[in-house]
Short mmCIF file of N, CA and C in Angstrom, two decimals:
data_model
loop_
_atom_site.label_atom_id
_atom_site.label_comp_id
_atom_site.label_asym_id
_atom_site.label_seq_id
_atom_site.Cartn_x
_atom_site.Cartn_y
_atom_site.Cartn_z
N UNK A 1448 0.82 -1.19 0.00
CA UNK A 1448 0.00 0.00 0.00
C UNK A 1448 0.87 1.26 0.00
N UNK A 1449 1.97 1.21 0.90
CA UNK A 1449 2.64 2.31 0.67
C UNK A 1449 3.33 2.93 -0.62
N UNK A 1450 3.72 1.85 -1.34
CA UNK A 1450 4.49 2.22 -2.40
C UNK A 1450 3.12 2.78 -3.72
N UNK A 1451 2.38 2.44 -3.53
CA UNK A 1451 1.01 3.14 -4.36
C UNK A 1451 0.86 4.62 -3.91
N UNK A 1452 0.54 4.65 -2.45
CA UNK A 1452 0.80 5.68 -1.99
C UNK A 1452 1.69 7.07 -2.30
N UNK A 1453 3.19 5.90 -3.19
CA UNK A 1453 3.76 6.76 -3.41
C UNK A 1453 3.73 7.48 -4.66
N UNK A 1454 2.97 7.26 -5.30
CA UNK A 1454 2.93 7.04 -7.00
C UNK A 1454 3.46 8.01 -7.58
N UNK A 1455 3.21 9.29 -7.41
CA UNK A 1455 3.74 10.52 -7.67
C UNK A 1455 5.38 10.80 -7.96
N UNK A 1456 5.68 9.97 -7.05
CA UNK A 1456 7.01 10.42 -6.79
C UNK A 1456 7.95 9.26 -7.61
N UNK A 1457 7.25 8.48 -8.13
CA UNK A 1457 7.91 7.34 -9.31
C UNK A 1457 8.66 8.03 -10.47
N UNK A 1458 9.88 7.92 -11.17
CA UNK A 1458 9.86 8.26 -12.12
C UNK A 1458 9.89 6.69 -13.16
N UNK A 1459 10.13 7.23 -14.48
CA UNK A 1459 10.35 6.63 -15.55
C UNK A 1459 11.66 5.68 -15.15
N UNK A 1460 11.80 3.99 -15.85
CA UNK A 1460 13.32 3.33 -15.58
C UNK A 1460 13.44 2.90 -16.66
N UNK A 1461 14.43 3.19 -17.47
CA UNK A 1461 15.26 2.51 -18.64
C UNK A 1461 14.06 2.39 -19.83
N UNK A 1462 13.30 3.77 -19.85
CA UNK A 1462 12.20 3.52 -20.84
C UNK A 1462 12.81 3.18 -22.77
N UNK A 1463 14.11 3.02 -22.59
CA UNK A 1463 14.72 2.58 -23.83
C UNK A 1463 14.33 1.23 -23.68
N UNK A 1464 14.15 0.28 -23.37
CA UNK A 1464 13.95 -0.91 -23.32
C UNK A 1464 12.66 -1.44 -22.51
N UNK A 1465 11.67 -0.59 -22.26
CA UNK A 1465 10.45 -0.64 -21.29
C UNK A 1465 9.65 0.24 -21.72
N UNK A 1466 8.12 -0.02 -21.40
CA UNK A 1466 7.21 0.32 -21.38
C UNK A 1466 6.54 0.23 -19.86
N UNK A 1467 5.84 1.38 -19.49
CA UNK A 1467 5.17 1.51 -18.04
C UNK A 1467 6.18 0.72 -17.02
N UNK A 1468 7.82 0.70 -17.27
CA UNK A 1468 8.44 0.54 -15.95
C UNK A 1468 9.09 1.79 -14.91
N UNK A 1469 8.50 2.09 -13.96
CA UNK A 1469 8.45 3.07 -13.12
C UNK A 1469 9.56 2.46 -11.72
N UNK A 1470 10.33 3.48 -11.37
CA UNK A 1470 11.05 3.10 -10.13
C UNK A 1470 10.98 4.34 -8.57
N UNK A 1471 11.39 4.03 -7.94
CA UNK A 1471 11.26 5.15 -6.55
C UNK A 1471 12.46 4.51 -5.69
N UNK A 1472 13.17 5.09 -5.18
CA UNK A 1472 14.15 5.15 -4.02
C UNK A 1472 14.23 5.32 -3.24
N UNK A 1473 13.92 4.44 -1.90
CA UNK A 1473 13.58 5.00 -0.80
C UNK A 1473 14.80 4.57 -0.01
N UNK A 1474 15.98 3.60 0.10
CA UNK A 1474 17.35 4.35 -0.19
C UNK A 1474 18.27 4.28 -1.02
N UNK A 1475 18.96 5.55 -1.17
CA UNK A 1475 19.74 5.38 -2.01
C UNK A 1475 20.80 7.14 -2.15
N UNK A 1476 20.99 6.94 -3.58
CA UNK A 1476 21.41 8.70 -3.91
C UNK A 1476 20.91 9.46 -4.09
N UNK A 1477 19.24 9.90 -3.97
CA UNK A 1477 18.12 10.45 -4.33
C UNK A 1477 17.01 9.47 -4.40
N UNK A 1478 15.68 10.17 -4.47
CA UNK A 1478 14.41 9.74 -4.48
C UNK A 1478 14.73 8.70 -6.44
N UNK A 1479 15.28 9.98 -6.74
CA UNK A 1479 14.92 10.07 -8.68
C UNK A 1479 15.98 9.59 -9.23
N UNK A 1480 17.09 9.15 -8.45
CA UNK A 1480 18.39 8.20 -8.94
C UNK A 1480 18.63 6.90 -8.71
N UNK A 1481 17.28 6.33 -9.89
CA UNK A 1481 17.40 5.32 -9.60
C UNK A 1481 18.36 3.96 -10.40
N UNK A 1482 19.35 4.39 -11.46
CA UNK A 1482 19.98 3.59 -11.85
C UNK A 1482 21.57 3.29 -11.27
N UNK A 1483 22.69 2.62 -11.24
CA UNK A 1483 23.86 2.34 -11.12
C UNK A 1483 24.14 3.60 -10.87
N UNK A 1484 25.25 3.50 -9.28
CA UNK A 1484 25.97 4.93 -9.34
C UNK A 1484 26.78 5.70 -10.49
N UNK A 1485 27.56 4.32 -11.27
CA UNK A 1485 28.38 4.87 -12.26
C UNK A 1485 27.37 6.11 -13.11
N UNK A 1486 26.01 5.68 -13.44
CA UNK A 1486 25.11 7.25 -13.93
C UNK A 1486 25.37 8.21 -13.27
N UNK A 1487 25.94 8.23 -12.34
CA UNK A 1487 25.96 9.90 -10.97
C UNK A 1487 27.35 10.20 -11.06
N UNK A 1488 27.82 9.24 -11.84
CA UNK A 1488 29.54 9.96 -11.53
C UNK A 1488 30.32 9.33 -10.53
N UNK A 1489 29.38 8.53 -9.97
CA UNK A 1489 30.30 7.30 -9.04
C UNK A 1489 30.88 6.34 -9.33
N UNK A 1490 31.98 5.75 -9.00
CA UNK A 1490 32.75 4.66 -9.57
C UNK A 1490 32.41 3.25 -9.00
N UNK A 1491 31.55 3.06 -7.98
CA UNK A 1491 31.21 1.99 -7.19
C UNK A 1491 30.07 2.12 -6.76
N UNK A 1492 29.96 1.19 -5.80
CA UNK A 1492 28.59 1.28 -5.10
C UNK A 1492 29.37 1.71 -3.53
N UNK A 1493 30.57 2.08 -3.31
CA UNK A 1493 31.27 2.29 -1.88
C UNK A 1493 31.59 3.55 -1.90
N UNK A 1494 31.79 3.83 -3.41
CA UNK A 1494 31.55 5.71 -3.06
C UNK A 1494 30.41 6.46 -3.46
N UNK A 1495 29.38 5.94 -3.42
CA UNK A 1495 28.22 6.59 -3.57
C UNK A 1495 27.37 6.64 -2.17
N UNK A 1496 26.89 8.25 -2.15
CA UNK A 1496 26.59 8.89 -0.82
C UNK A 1496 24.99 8.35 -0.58
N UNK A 1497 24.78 6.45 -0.32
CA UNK A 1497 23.81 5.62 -0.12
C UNK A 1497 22.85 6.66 1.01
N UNK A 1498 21.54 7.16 1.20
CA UNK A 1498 20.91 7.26 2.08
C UNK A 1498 19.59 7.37 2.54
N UNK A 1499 18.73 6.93 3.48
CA UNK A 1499 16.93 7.33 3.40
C UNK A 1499 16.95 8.22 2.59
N UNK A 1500 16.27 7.89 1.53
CA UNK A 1500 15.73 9.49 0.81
C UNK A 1500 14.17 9.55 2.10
N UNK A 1501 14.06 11.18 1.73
CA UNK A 1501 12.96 11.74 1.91
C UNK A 1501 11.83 10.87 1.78
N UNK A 1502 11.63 10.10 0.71
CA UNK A 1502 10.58 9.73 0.80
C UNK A 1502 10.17 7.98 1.60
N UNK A 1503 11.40 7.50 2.18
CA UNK A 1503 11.41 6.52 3.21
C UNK A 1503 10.56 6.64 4.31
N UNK A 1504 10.71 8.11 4.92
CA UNK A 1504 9.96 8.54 5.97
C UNK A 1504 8.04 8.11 5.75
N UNK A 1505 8.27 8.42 4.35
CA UNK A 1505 6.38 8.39 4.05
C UNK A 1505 6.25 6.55 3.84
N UNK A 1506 7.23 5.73 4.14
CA UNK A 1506 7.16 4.39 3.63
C UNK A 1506 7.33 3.92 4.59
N UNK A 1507 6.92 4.01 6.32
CA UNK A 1507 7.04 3.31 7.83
C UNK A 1507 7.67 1.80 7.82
N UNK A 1508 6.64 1.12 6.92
CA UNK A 1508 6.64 -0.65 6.99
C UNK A 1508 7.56 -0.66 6.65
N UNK A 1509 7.78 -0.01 5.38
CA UNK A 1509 8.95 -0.61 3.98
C UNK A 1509 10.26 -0.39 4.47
N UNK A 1510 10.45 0.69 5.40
CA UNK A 1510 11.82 1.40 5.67
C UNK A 1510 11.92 0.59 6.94
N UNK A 1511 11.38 -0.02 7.71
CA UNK A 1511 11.44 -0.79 8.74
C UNK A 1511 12.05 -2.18 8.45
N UNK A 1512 11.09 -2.76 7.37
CA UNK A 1512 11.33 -4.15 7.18
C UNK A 1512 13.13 -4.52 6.78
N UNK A 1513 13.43 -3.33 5.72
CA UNK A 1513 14.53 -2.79 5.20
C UNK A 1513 15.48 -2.67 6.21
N UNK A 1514 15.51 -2.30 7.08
CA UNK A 1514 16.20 -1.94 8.40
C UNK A 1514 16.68 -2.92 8.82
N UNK A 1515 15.77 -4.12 9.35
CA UNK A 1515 15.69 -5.50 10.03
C UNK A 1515 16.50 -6.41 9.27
N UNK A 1516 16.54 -6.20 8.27
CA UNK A 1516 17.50 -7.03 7.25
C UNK A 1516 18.86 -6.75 7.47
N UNK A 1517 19.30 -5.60 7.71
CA UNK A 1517 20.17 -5.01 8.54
C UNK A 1517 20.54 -5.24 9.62
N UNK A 1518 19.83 -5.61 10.47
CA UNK A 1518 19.79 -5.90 11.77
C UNK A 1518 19.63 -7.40 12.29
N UNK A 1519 19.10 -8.10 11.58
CA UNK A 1519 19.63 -9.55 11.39
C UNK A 1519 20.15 -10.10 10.42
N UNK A 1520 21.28 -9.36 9.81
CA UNK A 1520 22.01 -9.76 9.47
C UNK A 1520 22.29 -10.41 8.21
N UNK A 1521 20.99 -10.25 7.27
CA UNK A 1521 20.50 -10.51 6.10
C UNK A 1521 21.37 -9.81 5.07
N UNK A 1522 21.89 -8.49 5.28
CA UNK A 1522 22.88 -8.19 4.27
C UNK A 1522 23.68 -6.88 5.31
N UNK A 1523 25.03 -6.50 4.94
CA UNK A 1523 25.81 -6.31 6.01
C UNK A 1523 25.77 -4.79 5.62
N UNK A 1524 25.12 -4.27 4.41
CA UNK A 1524 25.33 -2.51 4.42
C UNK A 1524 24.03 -3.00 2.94
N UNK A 1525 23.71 -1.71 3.19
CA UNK A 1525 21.87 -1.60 2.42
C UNK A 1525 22.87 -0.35 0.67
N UNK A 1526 22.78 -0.83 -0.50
CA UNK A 1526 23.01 0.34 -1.37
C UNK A 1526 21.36 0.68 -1.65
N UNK A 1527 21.42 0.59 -3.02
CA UNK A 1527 20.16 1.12 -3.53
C UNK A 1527 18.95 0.24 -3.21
N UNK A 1528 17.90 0.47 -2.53
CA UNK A 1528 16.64 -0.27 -2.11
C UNK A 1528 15.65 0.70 -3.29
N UNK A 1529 15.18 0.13 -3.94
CA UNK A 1529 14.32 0.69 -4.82
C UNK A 1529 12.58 0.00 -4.82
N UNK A 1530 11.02 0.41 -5.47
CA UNK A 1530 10.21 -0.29 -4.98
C UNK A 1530 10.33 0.06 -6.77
N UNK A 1531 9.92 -1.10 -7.59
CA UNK A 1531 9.68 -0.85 -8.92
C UNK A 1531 8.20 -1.67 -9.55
N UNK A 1532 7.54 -0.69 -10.27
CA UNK A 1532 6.48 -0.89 -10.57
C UNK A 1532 6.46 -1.07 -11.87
N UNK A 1533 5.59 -1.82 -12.45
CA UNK A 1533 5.38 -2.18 -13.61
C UNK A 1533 3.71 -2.12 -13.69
N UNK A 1534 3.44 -1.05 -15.00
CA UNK A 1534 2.18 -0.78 -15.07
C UNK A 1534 1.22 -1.75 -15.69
N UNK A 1535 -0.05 -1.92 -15.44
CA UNK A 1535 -0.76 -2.98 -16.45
C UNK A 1535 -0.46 -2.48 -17.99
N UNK A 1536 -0.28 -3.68 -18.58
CA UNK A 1536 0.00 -3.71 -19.81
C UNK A 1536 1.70 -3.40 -19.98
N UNK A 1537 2.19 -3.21 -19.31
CA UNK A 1537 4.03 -2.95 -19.26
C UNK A 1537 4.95 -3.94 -19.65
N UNK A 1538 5.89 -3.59 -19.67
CA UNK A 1538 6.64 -4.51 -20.31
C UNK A 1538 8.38 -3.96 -20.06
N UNK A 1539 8.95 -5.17 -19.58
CA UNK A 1539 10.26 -4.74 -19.94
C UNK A 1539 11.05 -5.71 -20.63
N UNK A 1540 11.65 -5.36 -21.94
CA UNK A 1540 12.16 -6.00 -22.76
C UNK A 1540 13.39 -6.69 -22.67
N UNK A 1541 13.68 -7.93 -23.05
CA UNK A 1541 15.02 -8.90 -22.55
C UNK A 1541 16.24 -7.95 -22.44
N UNK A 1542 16.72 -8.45 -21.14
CA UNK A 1542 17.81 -7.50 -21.10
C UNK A 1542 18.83 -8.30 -20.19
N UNK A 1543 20.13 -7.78 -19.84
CA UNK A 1543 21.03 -8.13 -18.70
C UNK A 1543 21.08 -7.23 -17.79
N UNK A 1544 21.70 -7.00 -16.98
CA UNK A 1544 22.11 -5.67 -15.89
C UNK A 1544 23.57 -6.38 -15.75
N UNK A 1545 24.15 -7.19 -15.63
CA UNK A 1545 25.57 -7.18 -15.88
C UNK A 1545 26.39 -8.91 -16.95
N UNK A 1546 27.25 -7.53 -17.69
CA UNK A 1546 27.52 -9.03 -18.88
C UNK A 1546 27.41 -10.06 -18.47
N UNK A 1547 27.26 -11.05 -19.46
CA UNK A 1547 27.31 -12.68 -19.62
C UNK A 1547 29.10 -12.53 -18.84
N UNK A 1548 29.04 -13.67 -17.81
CA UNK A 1548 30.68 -14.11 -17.73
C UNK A 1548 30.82 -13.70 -16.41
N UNK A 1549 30.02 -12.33 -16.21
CA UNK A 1549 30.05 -11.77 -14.78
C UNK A 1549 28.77 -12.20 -13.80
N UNK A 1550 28.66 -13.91 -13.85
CA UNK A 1550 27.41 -14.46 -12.89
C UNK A 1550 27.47 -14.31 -11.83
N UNK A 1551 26.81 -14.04 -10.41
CA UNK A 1551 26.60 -14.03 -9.35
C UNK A 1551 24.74 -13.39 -9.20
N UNK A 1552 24.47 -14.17 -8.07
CA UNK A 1552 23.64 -13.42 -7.47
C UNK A 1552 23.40 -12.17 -7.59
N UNK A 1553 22.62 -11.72 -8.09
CA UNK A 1553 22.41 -10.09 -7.98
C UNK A 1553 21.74 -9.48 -6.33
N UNK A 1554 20.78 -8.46 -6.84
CA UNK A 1554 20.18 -8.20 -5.92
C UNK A 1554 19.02 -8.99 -5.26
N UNK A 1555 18.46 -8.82 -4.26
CA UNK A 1555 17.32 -9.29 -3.47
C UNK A 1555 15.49 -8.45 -4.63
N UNK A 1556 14.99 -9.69 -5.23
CA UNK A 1556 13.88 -8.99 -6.04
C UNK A 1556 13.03 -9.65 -5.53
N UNK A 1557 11.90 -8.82 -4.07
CA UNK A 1557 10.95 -9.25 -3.83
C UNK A 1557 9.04 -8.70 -4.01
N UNK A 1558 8.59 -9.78 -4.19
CA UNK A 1558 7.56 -9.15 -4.74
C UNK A 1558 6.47 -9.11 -3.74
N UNK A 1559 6.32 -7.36 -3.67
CA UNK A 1559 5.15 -7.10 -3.04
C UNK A 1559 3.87 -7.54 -3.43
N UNK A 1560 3.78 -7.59 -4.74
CA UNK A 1560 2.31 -8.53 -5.57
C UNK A 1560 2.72 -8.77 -6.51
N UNK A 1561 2.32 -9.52 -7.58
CA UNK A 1561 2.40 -10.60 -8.63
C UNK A 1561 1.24 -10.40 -9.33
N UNK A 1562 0.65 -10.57 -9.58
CA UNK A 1562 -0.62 -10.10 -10.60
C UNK A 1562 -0.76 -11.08 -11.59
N UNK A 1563 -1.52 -12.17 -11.30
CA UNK A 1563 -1.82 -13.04 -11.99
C UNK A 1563 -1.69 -12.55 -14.03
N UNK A 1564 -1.19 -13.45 -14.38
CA UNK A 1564 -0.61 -12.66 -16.11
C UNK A 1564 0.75 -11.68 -15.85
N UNK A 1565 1.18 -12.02 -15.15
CA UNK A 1565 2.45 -10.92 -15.36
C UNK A 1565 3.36 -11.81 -14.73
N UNK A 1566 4.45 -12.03 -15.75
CA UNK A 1566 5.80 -13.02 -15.95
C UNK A 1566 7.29 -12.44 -16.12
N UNK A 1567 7.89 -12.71 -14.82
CA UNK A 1567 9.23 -12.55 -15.17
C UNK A 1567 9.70 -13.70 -15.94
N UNK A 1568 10.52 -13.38 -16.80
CA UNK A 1568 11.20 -14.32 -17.84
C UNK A 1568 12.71 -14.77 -17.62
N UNK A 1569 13.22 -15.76 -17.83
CA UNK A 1569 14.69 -15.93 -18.62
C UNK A 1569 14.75 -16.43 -19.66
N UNK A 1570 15.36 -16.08 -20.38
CA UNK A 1570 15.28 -16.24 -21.64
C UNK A 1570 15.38 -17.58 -21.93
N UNK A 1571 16.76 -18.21 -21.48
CA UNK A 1571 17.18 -19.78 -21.43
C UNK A 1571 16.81 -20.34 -20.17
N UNK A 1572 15.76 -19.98 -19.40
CA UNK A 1572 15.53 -20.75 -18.16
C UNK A 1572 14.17 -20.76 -17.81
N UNK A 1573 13.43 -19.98 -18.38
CA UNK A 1573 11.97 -20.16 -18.51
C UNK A 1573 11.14 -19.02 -17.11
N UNK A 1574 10.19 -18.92 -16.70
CA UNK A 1574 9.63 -18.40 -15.79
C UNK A 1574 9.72 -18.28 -14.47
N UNK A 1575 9.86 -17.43 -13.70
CA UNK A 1575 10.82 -17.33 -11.94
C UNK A 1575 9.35 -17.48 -11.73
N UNK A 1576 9.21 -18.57 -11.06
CA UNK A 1576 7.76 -18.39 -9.77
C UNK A 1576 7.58 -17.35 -8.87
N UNK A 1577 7.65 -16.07 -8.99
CA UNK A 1577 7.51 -15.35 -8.34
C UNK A 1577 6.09 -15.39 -7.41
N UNK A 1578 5.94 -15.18 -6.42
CA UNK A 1578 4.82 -15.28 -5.92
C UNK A 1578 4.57 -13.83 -4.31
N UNK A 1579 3.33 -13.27 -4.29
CA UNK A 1579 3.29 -12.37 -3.41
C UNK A 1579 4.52 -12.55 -2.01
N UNK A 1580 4.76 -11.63 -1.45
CA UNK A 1580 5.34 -11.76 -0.17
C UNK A 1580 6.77 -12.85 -0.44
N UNK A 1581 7.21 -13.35 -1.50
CA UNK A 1581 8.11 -13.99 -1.91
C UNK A 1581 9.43 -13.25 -2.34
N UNK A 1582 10.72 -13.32 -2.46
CA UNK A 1582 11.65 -13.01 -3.40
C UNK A 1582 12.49 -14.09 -3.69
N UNK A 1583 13.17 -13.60 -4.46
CA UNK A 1583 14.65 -14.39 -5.26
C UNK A 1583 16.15 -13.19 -5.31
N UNK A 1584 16.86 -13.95 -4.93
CA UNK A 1584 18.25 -13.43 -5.87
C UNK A 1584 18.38 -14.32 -6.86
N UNK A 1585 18.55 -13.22 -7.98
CA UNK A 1585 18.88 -14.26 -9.35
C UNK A 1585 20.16 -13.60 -9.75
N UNK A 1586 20.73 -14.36 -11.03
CA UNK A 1586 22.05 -13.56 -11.45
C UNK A 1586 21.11 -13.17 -12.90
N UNK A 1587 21.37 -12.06 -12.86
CA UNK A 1587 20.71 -10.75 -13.65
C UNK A 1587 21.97 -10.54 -14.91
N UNK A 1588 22.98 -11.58 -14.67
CA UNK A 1588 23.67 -11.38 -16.19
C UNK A 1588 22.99 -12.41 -17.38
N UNK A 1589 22.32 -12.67 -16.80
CA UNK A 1589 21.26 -14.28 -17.58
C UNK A 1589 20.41 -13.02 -18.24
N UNK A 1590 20.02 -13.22 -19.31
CA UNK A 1590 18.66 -12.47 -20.40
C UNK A 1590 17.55 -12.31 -19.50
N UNK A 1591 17.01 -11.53 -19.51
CA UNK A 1591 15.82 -11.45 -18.32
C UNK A 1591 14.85 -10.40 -19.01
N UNK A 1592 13.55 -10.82 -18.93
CA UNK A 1592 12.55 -9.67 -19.34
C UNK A 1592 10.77 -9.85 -18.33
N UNK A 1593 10.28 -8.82 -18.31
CA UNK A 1593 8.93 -8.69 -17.27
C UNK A 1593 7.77 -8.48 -18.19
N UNK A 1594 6.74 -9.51 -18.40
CA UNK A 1594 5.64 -8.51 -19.19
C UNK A 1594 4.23 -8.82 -18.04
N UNK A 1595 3.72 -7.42 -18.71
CA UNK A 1595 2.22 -7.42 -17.28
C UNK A 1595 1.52 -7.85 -18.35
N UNK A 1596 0.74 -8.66 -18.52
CA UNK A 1596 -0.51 -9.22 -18.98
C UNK A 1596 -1.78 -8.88 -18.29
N UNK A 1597 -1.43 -8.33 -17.24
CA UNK A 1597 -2.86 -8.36 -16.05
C UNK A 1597 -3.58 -6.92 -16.30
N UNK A 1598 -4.55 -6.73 -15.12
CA UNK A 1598 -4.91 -5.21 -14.92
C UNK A 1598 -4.37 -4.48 -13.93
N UNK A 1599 -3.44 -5.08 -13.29
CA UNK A 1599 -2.93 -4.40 -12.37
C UNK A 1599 -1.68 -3.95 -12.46
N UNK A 1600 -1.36 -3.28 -11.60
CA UNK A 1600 0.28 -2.74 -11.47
C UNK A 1600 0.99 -3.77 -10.53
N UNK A 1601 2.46 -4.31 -11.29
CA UNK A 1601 3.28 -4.88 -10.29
C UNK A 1601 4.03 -4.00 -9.62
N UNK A 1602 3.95 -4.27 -8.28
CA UNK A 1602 5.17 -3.74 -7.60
C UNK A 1602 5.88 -4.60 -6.77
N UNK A 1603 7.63 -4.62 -7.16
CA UNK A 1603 8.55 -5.38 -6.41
C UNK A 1603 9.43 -4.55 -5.50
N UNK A 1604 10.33 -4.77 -4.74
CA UNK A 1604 11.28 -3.74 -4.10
C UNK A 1604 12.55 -4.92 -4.54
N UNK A 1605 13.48 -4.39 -4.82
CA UNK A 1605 14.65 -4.30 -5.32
C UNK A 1605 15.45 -4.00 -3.69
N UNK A 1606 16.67 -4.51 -3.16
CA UNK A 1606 17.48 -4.55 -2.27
C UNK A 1606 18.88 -4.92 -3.27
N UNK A 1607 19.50 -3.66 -3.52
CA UNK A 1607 20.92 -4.37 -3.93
C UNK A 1607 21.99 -3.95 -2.48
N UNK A 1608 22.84 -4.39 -2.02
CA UNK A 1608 23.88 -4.58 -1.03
C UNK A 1608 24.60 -5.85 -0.93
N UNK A 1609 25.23 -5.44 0.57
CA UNK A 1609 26.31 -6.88 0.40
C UNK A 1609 25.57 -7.26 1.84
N UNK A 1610 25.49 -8.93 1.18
CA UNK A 1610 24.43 -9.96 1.81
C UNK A 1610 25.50 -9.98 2.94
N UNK A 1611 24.53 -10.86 3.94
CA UNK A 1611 25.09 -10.81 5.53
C UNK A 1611 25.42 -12.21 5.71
N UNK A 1612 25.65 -12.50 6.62
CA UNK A 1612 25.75 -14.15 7.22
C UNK A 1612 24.61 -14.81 6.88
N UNK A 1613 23.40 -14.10 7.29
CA UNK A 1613 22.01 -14.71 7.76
C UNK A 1613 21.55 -15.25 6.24
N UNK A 1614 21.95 -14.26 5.26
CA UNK A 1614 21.43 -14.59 3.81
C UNK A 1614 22.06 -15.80 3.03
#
């Protein structure tokens, strides 16, 4: 509910390769910076000035739950926590986020709702069961694409950092 709440404050993500994919930052380098630091002029994710944006405060649960992951130990420092929405009828087109060769685990992609008709893809691996209140780390150098089939809006939150013991 909160992240609906937030709607306003969504901008546009990687609309070169997407349709109705919307992102928000609730932490990070800004509300509206929501891609790789290297876009800001940062060389890492260790020199980029990670923090609650402003609009965390209006997100109680989300910035809490976020916290606790922190706090038990689930990942040992929080970078970009993003909530990303995908509009009915949206689409984001096959893509990587880091080359073939460079596999690992990516970030933490959990889904606040799922929306019956709306499929994350791999290209060579077929459909992530995503399911409400569920996530995955996947390695995001694999082909990957999202289409909404439904009437609703997906929204996931995105956790990229460095995982903890507990994870």
């Amino acid at each position: 509910q909160e992240a609906f709440e937030l709607e306003n404050f969504f901008v546009n993500h990687r609309s070169k390769d997407s349709q109705g994919w919307k992102s928000l930052c609730i932490h990070g380098i800004g509300h509206d910076k929501t891609l790789s630091p290297d876009k800001y002029g940062f060389a890492n994710e260790k020199e980029a000035p990670y923090q609650w944006t402003h609009v965390s405060g209006q997100a109680p649960i989300t910035t809490s739950w976020c916290k606790r992951l922190l706090e038990e130990n689930y990942f040992e420092e929080l970078y970009r926590v993003r909530f990303m929405w995908l509009e009915s009828g949206g689409y984001i087109n096959f893509h990587w986020d880091r080359p073939p060769g460079q596999c690992s685990l990516g970030p933490l992609n959990f889904a606040l709702n799922m929306p019956k008709n709306c499929y994350w893809v791999f290209k060579d691996w077929g459909i992530v069961p995503f399911k409400e209140g569920h996530g995955f780390a996947v390695d995001v150098s694999n082909i990957h694409g999202v289409w909404n089939f439904s009437k609703k809006s997906r929204i996931h939150i995105i956790v990229h950092g460095k995982y903890g013991s507990k994870y």
